[in-house]
mmCIF file of C-alpha atoms in Angstrom:
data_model
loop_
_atom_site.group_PDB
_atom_site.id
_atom_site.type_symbol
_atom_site.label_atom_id
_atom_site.label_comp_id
_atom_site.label_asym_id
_atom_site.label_seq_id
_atom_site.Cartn_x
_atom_site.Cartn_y
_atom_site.Cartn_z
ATOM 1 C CA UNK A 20 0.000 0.000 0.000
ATOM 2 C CA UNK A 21 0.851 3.640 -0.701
ATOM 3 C CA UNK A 22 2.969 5.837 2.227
ATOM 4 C CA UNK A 23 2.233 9.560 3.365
ATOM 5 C CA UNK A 24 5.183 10.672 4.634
ATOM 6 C CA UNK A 25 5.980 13.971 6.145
ATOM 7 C CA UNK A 26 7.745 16.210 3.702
ATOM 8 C CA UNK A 27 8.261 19.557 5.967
ATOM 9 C CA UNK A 28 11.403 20.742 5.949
ATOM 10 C CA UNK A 29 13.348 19.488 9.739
ATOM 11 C CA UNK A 30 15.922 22.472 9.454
ATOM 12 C CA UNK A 31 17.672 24.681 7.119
ATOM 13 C CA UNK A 32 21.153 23.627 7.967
ATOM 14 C CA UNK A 33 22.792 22.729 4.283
ATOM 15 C CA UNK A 34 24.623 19.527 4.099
ATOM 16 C CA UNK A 35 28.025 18.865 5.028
ATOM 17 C CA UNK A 36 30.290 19.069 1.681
ATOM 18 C CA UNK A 37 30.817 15.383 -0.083
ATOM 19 C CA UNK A 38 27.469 13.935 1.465
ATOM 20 C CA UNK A 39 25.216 15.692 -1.136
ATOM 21 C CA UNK A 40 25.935 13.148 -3.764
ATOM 22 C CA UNK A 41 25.241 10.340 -1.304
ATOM 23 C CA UNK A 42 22.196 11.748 0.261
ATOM 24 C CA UNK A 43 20.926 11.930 -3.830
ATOM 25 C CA UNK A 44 21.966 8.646 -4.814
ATOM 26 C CA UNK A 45 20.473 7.205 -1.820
ATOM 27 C CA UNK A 46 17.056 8.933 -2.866
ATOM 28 C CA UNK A 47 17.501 7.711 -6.174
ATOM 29 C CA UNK A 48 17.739 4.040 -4.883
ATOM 30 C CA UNK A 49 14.498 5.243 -2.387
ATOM 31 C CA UNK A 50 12.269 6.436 -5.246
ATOM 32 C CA UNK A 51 12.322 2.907 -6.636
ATOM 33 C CA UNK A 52 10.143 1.972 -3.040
ATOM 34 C CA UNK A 53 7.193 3.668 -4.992
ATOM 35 C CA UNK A 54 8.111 2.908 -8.754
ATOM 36 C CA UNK A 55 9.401 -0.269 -10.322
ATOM 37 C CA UNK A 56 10.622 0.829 -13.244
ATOM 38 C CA UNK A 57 11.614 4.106 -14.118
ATOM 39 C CA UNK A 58 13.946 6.685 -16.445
ATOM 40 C CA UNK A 59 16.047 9.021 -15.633
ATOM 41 C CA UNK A 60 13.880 11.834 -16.964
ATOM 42 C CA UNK A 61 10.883 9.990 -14.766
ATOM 43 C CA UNK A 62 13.463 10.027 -11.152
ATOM 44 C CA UNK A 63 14.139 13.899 -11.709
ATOM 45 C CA UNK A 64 10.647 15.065 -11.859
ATOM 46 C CA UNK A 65 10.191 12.376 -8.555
ATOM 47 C CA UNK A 66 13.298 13.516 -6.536
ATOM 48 C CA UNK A 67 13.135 17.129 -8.197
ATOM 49 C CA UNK A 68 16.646 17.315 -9.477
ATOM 50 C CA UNK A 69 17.896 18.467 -12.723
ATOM 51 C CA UNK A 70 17.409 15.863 -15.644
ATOM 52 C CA UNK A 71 21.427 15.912 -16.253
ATOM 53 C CA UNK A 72 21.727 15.442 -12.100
ATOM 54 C CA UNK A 73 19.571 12.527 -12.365
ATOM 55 C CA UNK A 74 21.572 10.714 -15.425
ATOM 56 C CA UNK A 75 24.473 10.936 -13.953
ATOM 57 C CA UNK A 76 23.755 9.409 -11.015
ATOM 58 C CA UNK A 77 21.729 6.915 -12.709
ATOM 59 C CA UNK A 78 24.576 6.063 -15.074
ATOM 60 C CA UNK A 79 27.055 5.366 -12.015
ATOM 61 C CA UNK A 80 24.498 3.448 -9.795
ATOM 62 C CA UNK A 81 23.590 0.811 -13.451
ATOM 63 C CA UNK A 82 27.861 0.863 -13.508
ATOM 64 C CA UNK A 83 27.597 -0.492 -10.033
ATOM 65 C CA UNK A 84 24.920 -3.231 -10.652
ATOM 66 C CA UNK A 85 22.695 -1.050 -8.398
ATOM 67 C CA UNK A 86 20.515 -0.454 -11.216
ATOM 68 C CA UNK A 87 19.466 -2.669 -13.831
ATOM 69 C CA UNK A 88 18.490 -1.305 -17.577
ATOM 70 C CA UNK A 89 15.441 -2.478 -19.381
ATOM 71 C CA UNK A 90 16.973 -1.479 -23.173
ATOM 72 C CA UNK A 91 13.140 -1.864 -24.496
ATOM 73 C CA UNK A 92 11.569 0.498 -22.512
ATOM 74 C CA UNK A 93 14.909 2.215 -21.424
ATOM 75 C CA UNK A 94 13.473 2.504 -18.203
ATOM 76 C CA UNK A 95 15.714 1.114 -14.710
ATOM 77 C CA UNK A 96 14.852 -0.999 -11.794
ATOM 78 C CA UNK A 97 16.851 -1.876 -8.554
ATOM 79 C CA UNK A 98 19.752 -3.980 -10.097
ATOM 80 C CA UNK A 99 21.414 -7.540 -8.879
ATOM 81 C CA UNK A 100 24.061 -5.254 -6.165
ATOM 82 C CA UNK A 101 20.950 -4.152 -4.447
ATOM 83 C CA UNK A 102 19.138 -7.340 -4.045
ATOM 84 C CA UNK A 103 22.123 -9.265 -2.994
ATOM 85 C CA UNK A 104 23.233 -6.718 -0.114
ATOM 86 C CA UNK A 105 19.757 -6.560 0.907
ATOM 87 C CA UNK A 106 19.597 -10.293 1.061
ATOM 88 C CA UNK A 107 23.231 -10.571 2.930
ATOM 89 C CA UNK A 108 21.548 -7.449 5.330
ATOM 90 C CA UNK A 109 18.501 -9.639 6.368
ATOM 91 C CA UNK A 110 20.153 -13.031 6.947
ATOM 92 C CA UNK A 111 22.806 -11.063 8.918
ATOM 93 C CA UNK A 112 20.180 -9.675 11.014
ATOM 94 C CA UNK A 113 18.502 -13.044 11.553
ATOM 95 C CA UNK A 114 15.504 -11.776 9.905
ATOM 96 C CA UNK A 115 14.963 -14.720 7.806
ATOM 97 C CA UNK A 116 16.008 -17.401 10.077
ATOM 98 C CA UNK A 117 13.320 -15.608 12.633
ATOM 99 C CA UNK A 118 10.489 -16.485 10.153
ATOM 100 C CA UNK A 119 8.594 -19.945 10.850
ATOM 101 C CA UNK A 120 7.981 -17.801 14.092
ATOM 102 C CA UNK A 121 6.483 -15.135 12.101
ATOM 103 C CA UNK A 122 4.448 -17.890 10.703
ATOM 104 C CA UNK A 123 3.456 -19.292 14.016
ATOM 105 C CA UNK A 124 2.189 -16.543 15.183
ATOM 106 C CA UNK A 125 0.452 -15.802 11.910
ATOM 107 C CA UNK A 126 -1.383 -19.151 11.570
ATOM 108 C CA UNK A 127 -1.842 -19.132 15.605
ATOM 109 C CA UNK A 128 -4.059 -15.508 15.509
ATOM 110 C CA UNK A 129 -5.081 -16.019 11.892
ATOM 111 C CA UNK A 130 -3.508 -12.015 11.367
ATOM 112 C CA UNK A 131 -0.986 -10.249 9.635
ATOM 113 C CA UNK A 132 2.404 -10.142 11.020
ATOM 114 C CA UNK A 133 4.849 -7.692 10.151
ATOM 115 C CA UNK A 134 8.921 -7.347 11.636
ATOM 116 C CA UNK A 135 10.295 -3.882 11.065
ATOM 117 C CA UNK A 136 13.395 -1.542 11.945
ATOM 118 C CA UNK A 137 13.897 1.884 12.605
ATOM 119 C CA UNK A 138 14.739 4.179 9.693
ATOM 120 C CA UNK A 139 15.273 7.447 11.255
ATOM 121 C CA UNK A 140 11.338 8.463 12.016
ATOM 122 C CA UNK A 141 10.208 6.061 10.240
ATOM 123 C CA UNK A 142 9.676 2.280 10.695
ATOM 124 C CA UNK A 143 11.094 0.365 7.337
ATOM 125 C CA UNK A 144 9.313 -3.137 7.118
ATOM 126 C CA UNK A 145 11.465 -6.322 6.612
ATOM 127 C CA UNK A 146 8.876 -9.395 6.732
ATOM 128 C CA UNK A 147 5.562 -9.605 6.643
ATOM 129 C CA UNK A 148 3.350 -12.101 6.549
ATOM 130 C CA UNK A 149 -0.565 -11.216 5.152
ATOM 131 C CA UNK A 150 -4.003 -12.492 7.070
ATOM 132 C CA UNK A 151 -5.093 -15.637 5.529
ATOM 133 C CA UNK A 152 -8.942 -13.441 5.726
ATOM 134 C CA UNK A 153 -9.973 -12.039 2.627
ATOM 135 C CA UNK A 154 -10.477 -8.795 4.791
ATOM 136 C CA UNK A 155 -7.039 -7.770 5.898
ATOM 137 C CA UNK A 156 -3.961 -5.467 6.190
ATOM 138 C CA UNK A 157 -0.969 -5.811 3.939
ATOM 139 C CA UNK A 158 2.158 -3.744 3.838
ATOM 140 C CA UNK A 159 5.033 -5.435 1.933
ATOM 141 C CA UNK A 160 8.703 -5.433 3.110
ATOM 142 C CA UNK A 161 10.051 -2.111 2.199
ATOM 143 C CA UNK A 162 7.235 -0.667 2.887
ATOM 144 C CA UNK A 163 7.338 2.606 5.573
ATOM 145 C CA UNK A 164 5.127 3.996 8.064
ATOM 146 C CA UNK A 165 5.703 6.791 10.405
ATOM 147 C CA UNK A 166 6.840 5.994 13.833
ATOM 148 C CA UNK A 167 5.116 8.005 15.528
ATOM 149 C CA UNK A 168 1.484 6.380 13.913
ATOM 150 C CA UNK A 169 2.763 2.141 14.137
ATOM 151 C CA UNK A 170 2.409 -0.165 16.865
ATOM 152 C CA UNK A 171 6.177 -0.941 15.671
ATOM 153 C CA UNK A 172 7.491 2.737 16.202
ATOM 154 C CA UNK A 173 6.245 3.055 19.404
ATOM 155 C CA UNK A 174 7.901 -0.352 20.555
ATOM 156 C CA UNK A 175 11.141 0.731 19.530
ATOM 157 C CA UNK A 176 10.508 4.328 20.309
ATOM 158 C CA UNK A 177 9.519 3.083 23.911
ATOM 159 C CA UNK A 178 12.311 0.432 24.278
ATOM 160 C CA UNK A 179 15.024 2.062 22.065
ATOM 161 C CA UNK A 180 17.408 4.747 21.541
ATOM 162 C CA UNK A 181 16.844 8.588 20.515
ATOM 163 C CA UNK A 182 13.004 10.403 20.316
ATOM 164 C CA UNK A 183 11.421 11.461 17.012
ATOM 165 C CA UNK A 184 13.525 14.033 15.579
ATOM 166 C CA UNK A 185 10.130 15.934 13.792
ATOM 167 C CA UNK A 186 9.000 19.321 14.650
ATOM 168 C CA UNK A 187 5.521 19.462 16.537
ATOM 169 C CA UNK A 188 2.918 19.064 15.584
ATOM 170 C CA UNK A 189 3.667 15.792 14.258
ATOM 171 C CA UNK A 190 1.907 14.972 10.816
ATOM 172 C CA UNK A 191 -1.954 13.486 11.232
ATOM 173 C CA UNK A 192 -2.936 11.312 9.445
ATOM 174 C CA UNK A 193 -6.537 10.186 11.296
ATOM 175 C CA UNK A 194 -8.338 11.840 14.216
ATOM 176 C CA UNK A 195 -6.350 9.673 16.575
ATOM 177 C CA UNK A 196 -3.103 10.375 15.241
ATOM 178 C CA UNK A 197 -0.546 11.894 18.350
ATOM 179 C CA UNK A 198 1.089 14.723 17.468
ATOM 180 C CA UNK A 199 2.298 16.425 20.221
ATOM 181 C CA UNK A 200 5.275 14.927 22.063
ATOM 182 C CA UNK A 201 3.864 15.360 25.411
ATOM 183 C CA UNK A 202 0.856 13.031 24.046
ATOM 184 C CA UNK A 203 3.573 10.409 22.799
ATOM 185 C CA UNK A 204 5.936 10.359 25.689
ATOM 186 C CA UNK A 205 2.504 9.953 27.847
ATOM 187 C CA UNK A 206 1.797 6.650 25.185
ATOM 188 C CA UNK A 207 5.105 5.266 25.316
ATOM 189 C CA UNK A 208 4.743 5.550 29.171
ATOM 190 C CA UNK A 209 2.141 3.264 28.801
ATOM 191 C CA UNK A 210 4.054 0.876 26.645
ATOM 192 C CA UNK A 211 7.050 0.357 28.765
ATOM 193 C CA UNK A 212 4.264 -0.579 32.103
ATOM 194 C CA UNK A 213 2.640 -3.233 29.755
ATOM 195 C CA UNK A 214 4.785 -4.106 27.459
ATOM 196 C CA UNK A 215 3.286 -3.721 24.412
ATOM 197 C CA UNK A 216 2.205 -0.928 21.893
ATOM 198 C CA UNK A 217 -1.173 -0.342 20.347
ATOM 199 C CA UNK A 218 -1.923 1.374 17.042
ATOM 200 C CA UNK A 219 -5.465 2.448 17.809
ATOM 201 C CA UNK A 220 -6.355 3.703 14.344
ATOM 202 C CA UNK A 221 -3.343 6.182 14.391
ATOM 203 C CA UNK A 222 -2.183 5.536 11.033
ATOM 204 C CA UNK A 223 -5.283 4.472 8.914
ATOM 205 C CA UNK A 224 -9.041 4.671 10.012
ATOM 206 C CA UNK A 225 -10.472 0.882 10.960
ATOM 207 C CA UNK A 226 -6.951 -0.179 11.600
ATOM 208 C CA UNK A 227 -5.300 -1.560 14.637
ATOM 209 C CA UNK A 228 -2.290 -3.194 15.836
ATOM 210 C CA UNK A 229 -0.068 -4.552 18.564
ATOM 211 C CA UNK A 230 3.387 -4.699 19.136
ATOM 212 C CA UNK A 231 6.033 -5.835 21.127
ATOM 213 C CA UNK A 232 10.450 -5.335 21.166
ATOM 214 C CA UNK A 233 12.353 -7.747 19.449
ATOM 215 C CA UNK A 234 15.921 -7.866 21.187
ATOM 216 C CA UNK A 235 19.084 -9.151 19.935
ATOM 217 C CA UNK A 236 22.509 -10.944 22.007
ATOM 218 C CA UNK A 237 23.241 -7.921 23.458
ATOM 219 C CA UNK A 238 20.066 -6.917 24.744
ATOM 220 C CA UNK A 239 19.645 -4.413 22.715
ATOM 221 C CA UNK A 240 16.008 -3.560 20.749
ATOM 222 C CA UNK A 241 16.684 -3.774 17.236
ATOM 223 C CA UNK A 242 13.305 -4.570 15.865
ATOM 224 C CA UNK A 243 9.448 -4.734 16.783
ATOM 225 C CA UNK A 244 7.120 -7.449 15.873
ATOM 226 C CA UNK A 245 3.028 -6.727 14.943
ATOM 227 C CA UNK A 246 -0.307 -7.854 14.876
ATOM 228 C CA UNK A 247 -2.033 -6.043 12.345
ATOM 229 C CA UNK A 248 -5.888 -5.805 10.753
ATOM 230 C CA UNK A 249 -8.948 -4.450 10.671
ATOM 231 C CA UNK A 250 -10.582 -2.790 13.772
ATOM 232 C CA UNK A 251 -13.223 -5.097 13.211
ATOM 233 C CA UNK A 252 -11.578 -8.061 14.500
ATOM 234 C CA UNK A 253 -9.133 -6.065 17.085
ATOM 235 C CA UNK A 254 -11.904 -4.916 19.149
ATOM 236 C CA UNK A 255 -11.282 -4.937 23.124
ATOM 237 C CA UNK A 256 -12.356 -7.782 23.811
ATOM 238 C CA UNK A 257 -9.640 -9.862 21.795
ATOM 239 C CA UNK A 258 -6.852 -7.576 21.870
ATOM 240 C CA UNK A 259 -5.515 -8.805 25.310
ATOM 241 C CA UNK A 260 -5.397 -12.180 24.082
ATOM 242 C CA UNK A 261 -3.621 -10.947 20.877
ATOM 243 C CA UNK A 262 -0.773 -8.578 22.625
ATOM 244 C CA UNK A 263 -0.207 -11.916 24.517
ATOM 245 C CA UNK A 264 0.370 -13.586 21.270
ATOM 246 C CA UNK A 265 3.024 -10.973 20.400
ATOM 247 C CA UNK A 266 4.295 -10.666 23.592
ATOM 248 C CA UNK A 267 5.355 -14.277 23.606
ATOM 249 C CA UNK A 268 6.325 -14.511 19.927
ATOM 250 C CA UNK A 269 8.560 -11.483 20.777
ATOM 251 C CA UNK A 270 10.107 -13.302 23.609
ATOM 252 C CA UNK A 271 10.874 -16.434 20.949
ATOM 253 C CA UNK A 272 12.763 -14.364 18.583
ATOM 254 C CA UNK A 273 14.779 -12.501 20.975
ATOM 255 C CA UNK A 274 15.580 -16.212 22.361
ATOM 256 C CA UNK A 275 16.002 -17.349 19.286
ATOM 257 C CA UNK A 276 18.316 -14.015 17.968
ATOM 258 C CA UNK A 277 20.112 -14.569 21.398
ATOM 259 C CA UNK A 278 21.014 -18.542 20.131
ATOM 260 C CA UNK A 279 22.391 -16.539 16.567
ATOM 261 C CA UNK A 280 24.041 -13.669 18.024
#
């Protein structure tokens, strides 16, 4: 699904000399989260740099195997580099060895399950596994949400290091959304007595989720795990018996991190 992400400016401090060109061929590499294929011409109008900007850096990320070249359509997609270093990043995180418990707790609750990471404010997806109910949730791995509207960000906002580093208000995206940090820091509270987080419709109306830290050998939270779908089936009654589900799965993977680490 589509991501609404919060485009205000953090600061006007200009970037230290040598990291522009790496801050714009990272966004290059980003702006193929929300197109598959694309040209040059096509990323400058996205990113909103110069055409010649754009082909240059496209030129040196295809020289690099970051980029692949369709010569019908003369359009790019993420290249053979990219998929192998983010294959070597997940299996060096555990993430894939962590999934038949992903898929436990799936076929267990009968809901989506998602593992994510923070990515600065936001929370990047890694796995996720959909609902096997024809009315469900889906966001696929490399997806993004904002942290400060996911079950996931508030687990690792609760548990880990650093606050948001957005301006106030933060960006609303439903009537529930918190944008104030007094509001989160009084939510997170709340977390770290129970345990677990709860997206109460923060991010999408008739959507709700539950989350709970994922730690690794050291102790340290490196990822949150989720419950996720419609409000419908996450009313009060069941979601006790669901943030127990995560709860526990939670526990397993940091055990089962632990045993990698």
């Amino acid at each position: 699904m589509g991501r609404v992400t919060d485009d205000r400016a953090e600061g006007t401090q200009h970037p230290k000399p040598g990291t522009q060109t790496v801050d714009r061929s990272v966004a290059v590499l980003r702006s193929f989260e929300g197109a598959a294929r694309q040209t040059p011409t096509e990323i400058a109008h996205r990113l909103g740099l110069s055409v010649s900007t754009a082909h240059r850096i496209v030129h040196a990320l295809h020289a690099t195997g970051m980029l692949a070249r369709d010569p019908a359509s003369e359009r790019y997609f993420l290249g053979p580099t990219t998929a192998i270093l983010g294959r070597l990043a997940l299996e060096r995180m555990g993430a894939t060895l962590l999934q038949p418990e992903l898929t436990a707790l799936r076929d267990g609750t009968g809901e989506a399950v998602s593992l994510g990471v923070r990515a600065g404010d936001e929370v990047a997806v890694m796995l996720h596994l959909p609902s096997l109910h024809p009315l469900r949730y889906d966001q696929p791995p490399g997806d993004r949400n904002p942290i400060h509207t996911c079950a996931m960000g508030k687990a690792l906002l609760a548990y880990g290091d650093g606050p948001v580093a957005m301006r106030e208000p933060y960006l609303r995206y439903t009537p529930a959304t918190l944008t104030t940090r007094t509001e989160l820091d009084a939510d997170l509270a709340r977390v770290r007595d129970r345990g677990f987080s709860v997206n109460d419709e923060e991010r999408l109306a008739g959507v709700r989720a539950v989350a709970a830290p994922v730690r690794d050998g050291g102790g340290r939270v490196f990822a949150a795990v989720a419950l996720q779908g419609p409000s419908v089936r996450f009313g009060d009654d069941r979601l006790p018996g669901l943030a127990e589900a995560v709860l526990a799965a939670a526990g397993r993977l940091t055990d089962l991190h632990r045993h990698l680490s």
